[in-house]
PDB file of C-alpha atoms in Angstrom:
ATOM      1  CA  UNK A  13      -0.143-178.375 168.422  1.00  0.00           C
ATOM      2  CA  UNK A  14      -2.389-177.395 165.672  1.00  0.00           C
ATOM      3  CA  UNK A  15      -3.754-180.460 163.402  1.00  0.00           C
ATOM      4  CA  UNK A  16      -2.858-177.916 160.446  1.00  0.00           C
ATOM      5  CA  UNK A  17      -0.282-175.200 160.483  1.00  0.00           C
ATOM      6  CA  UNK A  18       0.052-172.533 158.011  1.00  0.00           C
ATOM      7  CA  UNK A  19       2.159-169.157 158.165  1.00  0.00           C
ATOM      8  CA  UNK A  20      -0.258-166.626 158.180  1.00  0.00           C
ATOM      9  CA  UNK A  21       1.615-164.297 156.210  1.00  0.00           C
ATOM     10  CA  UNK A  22       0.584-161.894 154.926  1.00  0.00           C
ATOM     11  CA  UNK A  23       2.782-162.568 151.453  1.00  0.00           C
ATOM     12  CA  UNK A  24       3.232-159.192 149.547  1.00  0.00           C
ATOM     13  CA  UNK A  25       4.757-159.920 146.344  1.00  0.00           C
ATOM     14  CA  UNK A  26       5.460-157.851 143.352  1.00  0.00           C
ATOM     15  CA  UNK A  27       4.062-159.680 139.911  1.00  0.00           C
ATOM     16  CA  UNK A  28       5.986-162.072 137.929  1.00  0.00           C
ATOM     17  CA  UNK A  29       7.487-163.302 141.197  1.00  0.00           C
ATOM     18  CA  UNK A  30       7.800-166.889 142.691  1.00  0.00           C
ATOM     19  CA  UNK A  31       6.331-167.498 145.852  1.00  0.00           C
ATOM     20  CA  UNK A  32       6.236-170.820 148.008  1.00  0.00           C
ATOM     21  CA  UNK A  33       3.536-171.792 151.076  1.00  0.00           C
ATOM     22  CA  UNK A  34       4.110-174.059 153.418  1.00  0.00           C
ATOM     23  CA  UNK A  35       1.914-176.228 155.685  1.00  0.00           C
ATOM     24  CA  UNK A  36       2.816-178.794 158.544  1.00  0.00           C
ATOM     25  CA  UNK A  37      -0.014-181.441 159.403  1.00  0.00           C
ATOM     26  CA  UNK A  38       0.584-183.029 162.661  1.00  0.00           C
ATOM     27  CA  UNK A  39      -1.368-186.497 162.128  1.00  0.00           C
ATOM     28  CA  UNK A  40       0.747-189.055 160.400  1.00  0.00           C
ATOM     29  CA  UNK A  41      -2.222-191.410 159.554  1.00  0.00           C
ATOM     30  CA  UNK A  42      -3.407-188.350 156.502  1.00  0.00           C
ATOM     31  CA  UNK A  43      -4.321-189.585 153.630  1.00  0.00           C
ATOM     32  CA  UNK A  44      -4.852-187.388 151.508  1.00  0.00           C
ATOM     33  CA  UNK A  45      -4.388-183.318 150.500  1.00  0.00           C
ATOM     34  CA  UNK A  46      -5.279-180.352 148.722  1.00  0.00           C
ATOM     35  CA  UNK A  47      -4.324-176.705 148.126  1.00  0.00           C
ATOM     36  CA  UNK A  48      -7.528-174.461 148.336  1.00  0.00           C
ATOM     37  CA  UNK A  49      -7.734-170.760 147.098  1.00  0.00           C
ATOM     38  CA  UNK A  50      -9.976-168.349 149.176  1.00  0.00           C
ATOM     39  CA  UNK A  51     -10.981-164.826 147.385  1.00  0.00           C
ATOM     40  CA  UNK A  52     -12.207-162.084 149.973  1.00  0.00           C
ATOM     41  CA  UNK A  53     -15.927-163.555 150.799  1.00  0.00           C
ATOM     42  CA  UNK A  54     -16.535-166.267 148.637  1.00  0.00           C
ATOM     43  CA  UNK A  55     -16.252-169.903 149.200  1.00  0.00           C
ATOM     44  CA  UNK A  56     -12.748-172.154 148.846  1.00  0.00           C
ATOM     45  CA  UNK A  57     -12.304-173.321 145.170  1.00  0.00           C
ATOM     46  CA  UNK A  58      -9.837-176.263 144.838  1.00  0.00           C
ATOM     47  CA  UNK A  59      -6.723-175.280 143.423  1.00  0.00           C
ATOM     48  CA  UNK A  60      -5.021-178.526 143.482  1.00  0.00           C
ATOM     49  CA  UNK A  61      -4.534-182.025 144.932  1.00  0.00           C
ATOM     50  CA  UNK A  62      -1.420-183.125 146.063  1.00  0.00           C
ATOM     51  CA  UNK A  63       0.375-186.613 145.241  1.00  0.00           C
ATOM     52  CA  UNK A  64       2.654-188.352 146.451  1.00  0.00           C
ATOM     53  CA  UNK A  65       5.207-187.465 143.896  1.00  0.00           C
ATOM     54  CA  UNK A  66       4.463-183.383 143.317  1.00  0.00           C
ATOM     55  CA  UNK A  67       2.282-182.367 140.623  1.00  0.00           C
ATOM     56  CA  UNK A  68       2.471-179.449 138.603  1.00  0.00           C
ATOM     57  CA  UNK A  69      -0.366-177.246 137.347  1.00  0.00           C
ATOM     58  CA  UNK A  70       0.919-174.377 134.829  1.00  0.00           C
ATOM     59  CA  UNK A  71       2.421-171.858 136.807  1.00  0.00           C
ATOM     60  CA  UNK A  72       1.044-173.702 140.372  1.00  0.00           C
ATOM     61  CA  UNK A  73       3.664-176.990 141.591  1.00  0.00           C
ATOM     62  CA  UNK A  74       2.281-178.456 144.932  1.00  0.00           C
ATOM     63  CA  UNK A  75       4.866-181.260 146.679  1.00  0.00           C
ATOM     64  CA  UNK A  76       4.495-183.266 149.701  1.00  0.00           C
ATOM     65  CA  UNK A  77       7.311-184.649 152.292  1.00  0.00           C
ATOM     66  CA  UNK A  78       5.538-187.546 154.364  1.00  0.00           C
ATOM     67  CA  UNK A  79       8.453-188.215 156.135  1.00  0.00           C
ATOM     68  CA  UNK A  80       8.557-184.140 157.439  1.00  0.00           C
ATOM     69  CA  UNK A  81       4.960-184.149 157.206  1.00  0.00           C
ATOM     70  CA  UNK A  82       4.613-180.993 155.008  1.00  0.00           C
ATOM     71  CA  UNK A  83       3.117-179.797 151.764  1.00  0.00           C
ATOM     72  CA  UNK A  84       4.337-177.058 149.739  1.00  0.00           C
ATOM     73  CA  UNK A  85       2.676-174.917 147.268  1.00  0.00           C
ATOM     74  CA  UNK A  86       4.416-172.932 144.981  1.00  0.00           C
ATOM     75  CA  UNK A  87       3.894-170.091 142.640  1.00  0.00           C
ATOM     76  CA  UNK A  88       5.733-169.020 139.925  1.00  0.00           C
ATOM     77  CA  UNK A  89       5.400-165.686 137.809  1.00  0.00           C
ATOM     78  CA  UNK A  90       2.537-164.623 140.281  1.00  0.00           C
ATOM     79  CA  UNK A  91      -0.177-162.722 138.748  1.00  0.00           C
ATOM     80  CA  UNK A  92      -2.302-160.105 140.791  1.00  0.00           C
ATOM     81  CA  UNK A  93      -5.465-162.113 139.953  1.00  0.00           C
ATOM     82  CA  UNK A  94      -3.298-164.672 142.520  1.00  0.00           C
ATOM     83  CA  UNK A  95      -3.623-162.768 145.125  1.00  0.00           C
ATOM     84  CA  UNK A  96      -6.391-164.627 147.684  1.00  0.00           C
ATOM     85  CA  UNK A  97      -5.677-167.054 150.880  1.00  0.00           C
ATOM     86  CA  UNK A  98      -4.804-170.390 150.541  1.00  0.00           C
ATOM     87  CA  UNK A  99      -5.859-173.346 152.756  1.00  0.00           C
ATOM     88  CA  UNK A 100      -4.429-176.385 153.461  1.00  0.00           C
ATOM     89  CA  UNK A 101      -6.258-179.016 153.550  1.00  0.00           C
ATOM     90  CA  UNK A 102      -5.696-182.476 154.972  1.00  0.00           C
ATOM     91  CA  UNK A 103      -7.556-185.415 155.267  1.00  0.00           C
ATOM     92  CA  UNK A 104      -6.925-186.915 158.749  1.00  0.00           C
ATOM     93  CA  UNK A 105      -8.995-190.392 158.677  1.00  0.00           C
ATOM     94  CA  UNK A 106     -12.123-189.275 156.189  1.00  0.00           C
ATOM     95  CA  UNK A 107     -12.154-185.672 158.513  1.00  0.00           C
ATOM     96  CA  UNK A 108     -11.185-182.631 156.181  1.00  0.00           C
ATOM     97  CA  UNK A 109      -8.493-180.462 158.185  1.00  0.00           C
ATOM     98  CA  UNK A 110      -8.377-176.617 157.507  1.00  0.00           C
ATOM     99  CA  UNK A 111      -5.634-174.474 157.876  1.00  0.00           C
ATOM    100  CA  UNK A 112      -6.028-171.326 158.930  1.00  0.00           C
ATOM    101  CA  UNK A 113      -4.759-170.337 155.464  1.00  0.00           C
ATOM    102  CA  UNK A 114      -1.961-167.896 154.118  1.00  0.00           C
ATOM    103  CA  UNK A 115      -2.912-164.762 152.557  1.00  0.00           C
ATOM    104  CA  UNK A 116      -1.010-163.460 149.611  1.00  0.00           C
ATOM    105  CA  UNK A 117      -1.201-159.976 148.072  1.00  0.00           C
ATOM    106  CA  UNK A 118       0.260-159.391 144.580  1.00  0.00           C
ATOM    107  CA  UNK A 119       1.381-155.886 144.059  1.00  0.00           C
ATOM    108  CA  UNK A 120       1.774-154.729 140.100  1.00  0.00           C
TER     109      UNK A 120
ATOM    110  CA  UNK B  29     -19.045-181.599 137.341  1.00  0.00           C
ATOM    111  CA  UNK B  30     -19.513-181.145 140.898  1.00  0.00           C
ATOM    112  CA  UNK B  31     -21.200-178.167 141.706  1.00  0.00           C
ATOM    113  CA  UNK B  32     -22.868-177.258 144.685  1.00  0.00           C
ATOM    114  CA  UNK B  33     -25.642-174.578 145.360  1.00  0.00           C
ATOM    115  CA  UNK B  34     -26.780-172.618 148.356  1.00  0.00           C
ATOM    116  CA  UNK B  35     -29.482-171.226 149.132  1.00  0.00           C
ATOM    117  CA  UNK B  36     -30.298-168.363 150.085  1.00  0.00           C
ATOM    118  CA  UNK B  37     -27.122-166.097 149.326  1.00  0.00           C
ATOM    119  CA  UNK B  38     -27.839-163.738 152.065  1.00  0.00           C
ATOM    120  CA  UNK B  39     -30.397-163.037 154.416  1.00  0.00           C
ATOM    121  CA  UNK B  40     -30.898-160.429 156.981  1.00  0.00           C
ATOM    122  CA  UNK B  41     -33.252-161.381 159.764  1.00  0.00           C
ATOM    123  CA  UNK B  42     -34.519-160.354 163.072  1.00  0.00           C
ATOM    124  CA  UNK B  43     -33.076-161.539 166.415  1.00  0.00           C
ATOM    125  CA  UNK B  44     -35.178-164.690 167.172  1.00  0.00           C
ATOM    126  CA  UNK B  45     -36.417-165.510 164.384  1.00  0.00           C
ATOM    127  CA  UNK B  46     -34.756-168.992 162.594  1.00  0.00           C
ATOM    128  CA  UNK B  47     -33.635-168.962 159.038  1.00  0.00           C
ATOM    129  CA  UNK B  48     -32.846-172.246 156.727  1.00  0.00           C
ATOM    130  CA  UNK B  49     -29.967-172.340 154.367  1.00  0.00           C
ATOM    131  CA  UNK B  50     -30.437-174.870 152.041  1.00  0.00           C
ATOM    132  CA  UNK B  51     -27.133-176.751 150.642  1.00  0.00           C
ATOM    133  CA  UNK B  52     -27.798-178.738 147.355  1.00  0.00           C
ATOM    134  CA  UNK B  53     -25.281-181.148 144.853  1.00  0.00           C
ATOM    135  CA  UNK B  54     -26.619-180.147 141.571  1.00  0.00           C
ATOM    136  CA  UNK B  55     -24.630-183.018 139.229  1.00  0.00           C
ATOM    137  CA  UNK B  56     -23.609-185.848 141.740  1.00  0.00           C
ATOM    138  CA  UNK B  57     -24.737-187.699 144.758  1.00  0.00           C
ATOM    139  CA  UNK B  58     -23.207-186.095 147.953  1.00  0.00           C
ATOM    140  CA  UNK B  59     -22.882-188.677 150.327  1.00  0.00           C
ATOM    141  CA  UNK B  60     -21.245-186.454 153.054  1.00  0.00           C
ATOM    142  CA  UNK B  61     -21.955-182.459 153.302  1.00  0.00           C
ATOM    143  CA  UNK B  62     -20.415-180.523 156.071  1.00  0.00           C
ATOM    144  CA  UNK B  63     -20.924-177.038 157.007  1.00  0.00           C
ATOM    145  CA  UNK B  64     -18.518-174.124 158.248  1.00  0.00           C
ATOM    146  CA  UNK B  65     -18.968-170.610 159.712  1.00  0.00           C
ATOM    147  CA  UNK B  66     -16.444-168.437 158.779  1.00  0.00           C
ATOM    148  CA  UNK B  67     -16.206-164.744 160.411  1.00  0.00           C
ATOM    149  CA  UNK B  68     -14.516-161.727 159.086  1.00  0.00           C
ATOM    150  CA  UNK B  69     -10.792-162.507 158.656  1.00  0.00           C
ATOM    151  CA  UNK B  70     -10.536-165.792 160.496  1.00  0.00           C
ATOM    152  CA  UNK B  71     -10.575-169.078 159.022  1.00  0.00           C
ATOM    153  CA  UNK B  72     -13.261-171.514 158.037  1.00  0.00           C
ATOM    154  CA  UNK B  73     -14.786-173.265 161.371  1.00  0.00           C
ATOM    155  CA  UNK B  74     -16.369-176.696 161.002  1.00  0.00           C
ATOM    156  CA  UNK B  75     -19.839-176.821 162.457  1.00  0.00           C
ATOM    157  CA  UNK B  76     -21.127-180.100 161.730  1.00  0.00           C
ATOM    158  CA  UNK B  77     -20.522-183.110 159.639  1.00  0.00           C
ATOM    159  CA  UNK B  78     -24.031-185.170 158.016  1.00  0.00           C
ATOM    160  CA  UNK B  79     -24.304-188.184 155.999  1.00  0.00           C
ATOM    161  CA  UNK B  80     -27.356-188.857 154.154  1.00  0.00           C
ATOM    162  CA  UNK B  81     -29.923-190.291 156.332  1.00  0.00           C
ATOM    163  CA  UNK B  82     -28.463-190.454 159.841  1.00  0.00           C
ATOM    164  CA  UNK B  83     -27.995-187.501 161.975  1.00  0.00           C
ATOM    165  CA  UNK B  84     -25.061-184.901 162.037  1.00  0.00           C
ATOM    166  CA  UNK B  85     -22.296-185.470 163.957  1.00  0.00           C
ATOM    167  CA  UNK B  86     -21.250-181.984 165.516  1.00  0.00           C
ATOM    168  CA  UNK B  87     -17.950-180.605 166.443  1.00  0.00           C
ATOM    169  CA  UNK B  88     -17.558-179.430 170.258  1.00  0.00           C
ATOM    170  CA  UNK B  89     -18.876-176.468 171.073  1.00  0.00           C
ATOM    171  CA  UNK B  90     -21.373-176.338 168.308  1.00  0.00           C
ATOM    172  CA  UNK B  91     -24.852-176.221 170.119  1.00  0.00           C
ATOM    173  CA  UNK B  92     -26.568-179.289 168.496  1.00  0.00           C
ATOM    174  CA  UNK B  93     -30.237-177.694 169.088  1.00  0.00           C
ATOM    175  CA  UNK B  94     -29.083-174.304 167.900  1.00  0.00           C
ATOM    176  CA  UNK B  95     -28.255-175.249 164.841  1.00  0.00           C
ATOM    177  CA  UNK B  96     -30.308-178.092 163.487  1.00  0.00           C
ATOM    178  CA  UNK B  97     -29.177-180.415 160.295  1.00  0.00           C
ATOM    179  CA  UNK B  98     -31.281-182.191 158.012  1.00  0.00           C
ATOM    180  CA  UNK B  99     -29.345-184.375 154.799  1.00  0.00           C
ATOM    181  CA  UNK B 100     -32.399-186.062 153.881  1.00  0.00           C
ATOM    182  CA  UNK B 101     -31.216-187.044 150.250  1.00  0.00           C
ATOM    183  CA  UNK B 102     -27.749-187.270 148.504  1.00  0.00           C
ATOM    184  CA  UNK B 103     -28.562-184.189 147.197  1.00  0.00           C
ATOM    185  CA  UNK B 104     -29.623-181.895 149.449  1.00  0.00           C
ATOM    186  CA  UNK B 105     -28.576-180.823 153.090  1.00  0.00           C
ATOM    187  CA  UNK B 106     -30.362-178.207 155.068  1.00  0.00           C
ATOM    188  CA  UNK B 107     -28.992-175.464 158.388  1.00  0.00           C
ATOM    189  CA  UNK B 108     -31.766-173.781 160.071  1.00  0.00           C
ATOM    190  CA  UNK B 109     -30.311-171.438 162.453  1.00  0.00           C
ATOM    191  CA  UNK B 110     -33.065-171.261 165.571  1.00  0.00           C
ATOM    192  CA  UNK B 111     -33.579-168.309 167.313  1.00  0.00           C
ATOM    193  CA  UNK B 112     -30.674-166.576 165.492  1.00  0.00           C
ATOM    194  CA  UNK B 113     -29.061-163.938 167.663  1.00  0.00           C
ATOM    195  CA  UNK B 114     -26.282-160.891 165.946  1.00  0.00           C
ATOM    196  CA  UNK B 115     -23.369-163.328 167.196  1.00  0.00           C
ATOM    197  CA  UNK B 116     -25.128-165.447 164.715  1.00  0.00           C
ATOM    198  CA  UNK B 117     -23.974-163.199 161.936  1.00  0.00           C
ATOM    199  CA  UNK B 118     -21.768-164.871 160.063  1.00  0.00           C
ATOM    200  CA  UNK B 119     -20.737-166.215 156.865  1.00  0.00           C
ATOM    201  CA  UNK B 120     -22.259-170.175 156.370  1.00  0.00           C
ATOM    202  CA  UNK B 121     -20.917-172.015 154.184  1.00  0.00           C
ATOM    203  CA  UNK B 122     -21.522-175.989 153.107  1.00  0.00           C
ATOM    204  CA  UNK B 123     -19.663-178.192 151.248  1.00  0.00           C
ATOM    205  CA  UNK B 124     -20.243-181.930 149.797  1.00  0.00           C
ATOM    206  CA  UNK B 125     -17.824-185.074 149.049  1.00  0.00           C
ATOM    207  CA  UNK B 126     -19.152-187.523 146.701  1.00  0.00           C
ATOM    208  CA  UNK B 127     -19.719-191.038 144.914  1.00  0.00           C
ATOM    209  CA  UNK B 128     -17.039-192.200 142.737  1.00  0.00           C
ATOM    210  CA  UNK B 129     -17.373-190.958 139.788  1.00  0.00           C
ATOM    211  CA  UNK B 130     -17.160-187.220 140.443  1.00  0.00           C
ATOM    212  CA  UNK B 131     -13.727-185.887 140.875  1.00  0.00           C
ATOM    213  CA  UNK B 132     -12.303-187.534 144.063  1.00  0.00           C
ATOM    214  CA  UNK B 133     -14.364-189.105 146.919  1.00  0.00           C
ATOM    215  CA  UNK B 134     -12.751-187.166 149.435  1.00  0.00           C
ATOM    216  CA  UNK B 135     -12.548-183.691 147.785  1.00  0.00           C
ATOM    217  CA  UNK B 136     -14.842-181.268 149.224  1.00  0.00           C
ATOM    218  CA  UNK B 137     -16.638-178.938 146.429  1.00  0.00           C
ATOM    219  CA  UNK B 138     -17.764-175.958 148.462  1.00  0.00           C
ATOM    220  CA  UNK B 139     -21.693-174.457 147.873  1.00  0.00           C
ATOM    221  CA  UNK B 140     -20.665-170.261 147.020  1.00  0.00           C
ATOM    222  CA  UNK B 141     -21.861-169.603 151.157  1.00  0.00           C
ATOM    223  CA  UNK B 142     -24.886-167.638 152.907  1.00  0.00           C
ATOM    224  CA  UNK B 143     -23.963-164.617 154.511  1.00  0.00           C
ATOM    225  CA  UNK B 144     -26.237-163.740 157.395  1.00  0.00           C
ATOM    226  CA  UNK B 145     -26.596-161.139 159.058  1.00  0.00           C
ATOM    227  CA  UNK B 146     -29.156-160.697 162.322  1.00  0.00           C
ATOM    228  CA  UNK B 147     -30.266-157.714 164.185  1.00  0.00           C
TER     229      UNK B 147
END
């Protein structure tokens, strides 16, 4: 099993609608996570870290489930400017975990 | 705050030759840097992880004398690719946690990648 699971998608959404990612981490000593965005050849920008108890970011809500071991991302009112891949990250014991990320297009 | 420079941004270079990518922290002290390959359409691959002043600790598979890792301050890391080869060809990019004081300690702020391509 994968330390970082994604669906690969791909998402194709039409704008101004609400989208969730999910991601499963496998290691239940993680510490810590984040929400990346990837455009088409350039590097990850942090979207978001996630707490403990969700956290919300204008149009961008990110929420994580310890006890499932998952973090969700969610998108509301999706712009095309959102469409990129998003990674999952997870910090396993100080080692940054990738996912293989989740590509979503946003269609006007 | 915490941005991270690479350099160069692309280079295109003859099979066995070695190039250098250099990976820099331009406003904090990066006490870890890693570096990824990434190829067309797949996801980021970790290479190697460095802390300043010790060597790199390298994930399996990743030829150690291939592809050799410098961090010689908190503020810059170096990649020199030896004897690059076309399989080389691939999209490098570094990234850098820092000291308290700068976002989170274990956030990685990624450098904007060197794409290189050999013939």
């Amino acid at each position: 099993r994968k330390e970082v699971e994604q669906d690969p998608g791909p998402f194709n959404v039409p704008e101004g609608a609400t989208v969730a990612f999910n991601c499963t981490y496998s290691n239940s000593a993680s510490q810590s996570f984040f929400w990346y965005r990837q455009d088409c050849r350039k590097e990850p920008k942090l979207l978001m870290s996630v707490y403990s108890s969700g956290n919300e970011d204008g149009r961008f809500t990110a929420q994580l489930n310890r006890a499932s071991q998952y973090i969700s991302l969610l998108i509301r009112d999706s712009k095309l400017s959102d469409s990129a891949t998003y990674l999952c990250v997870v910090n396993i014991l100080n080692d940054m975990r990738f996912g293989a990320g989740t590509r979503l297009t946003v269609k006007p | 705050g915490a941005v991270v420079s690479q350099h160069p941004s692309w280079v295109i270079c003859k099979s066995g030759t070695s190039v250098k990518i250099e990976c820099r922290s331009l406003d904090f002290q990066a006490t870890t840097m890693f570096w990824y390959r990434q190829f067309p359409k797949q996801s980021l691959m970790l290479m190697a992880t460095s802390n300043e002043g010790s060597k790199a600790t390298y994930e399996q598979g990743v030829e150690k004398d291939k592809f050799l890792i410098n961090h010689a301050s908190l503020t810059l890391s170096t990649l020199t690719v030896t004897s690059a080869h076309p399989e080389d060809s691939s999209f490098y990019i570094c990234s850098a946690s820092g000291l308290a004081g700068v976002g989170r300690t274990d956030t990685q702020y990624f450098g904007p990648g060197t794409r290189l391509t050999v013939l």
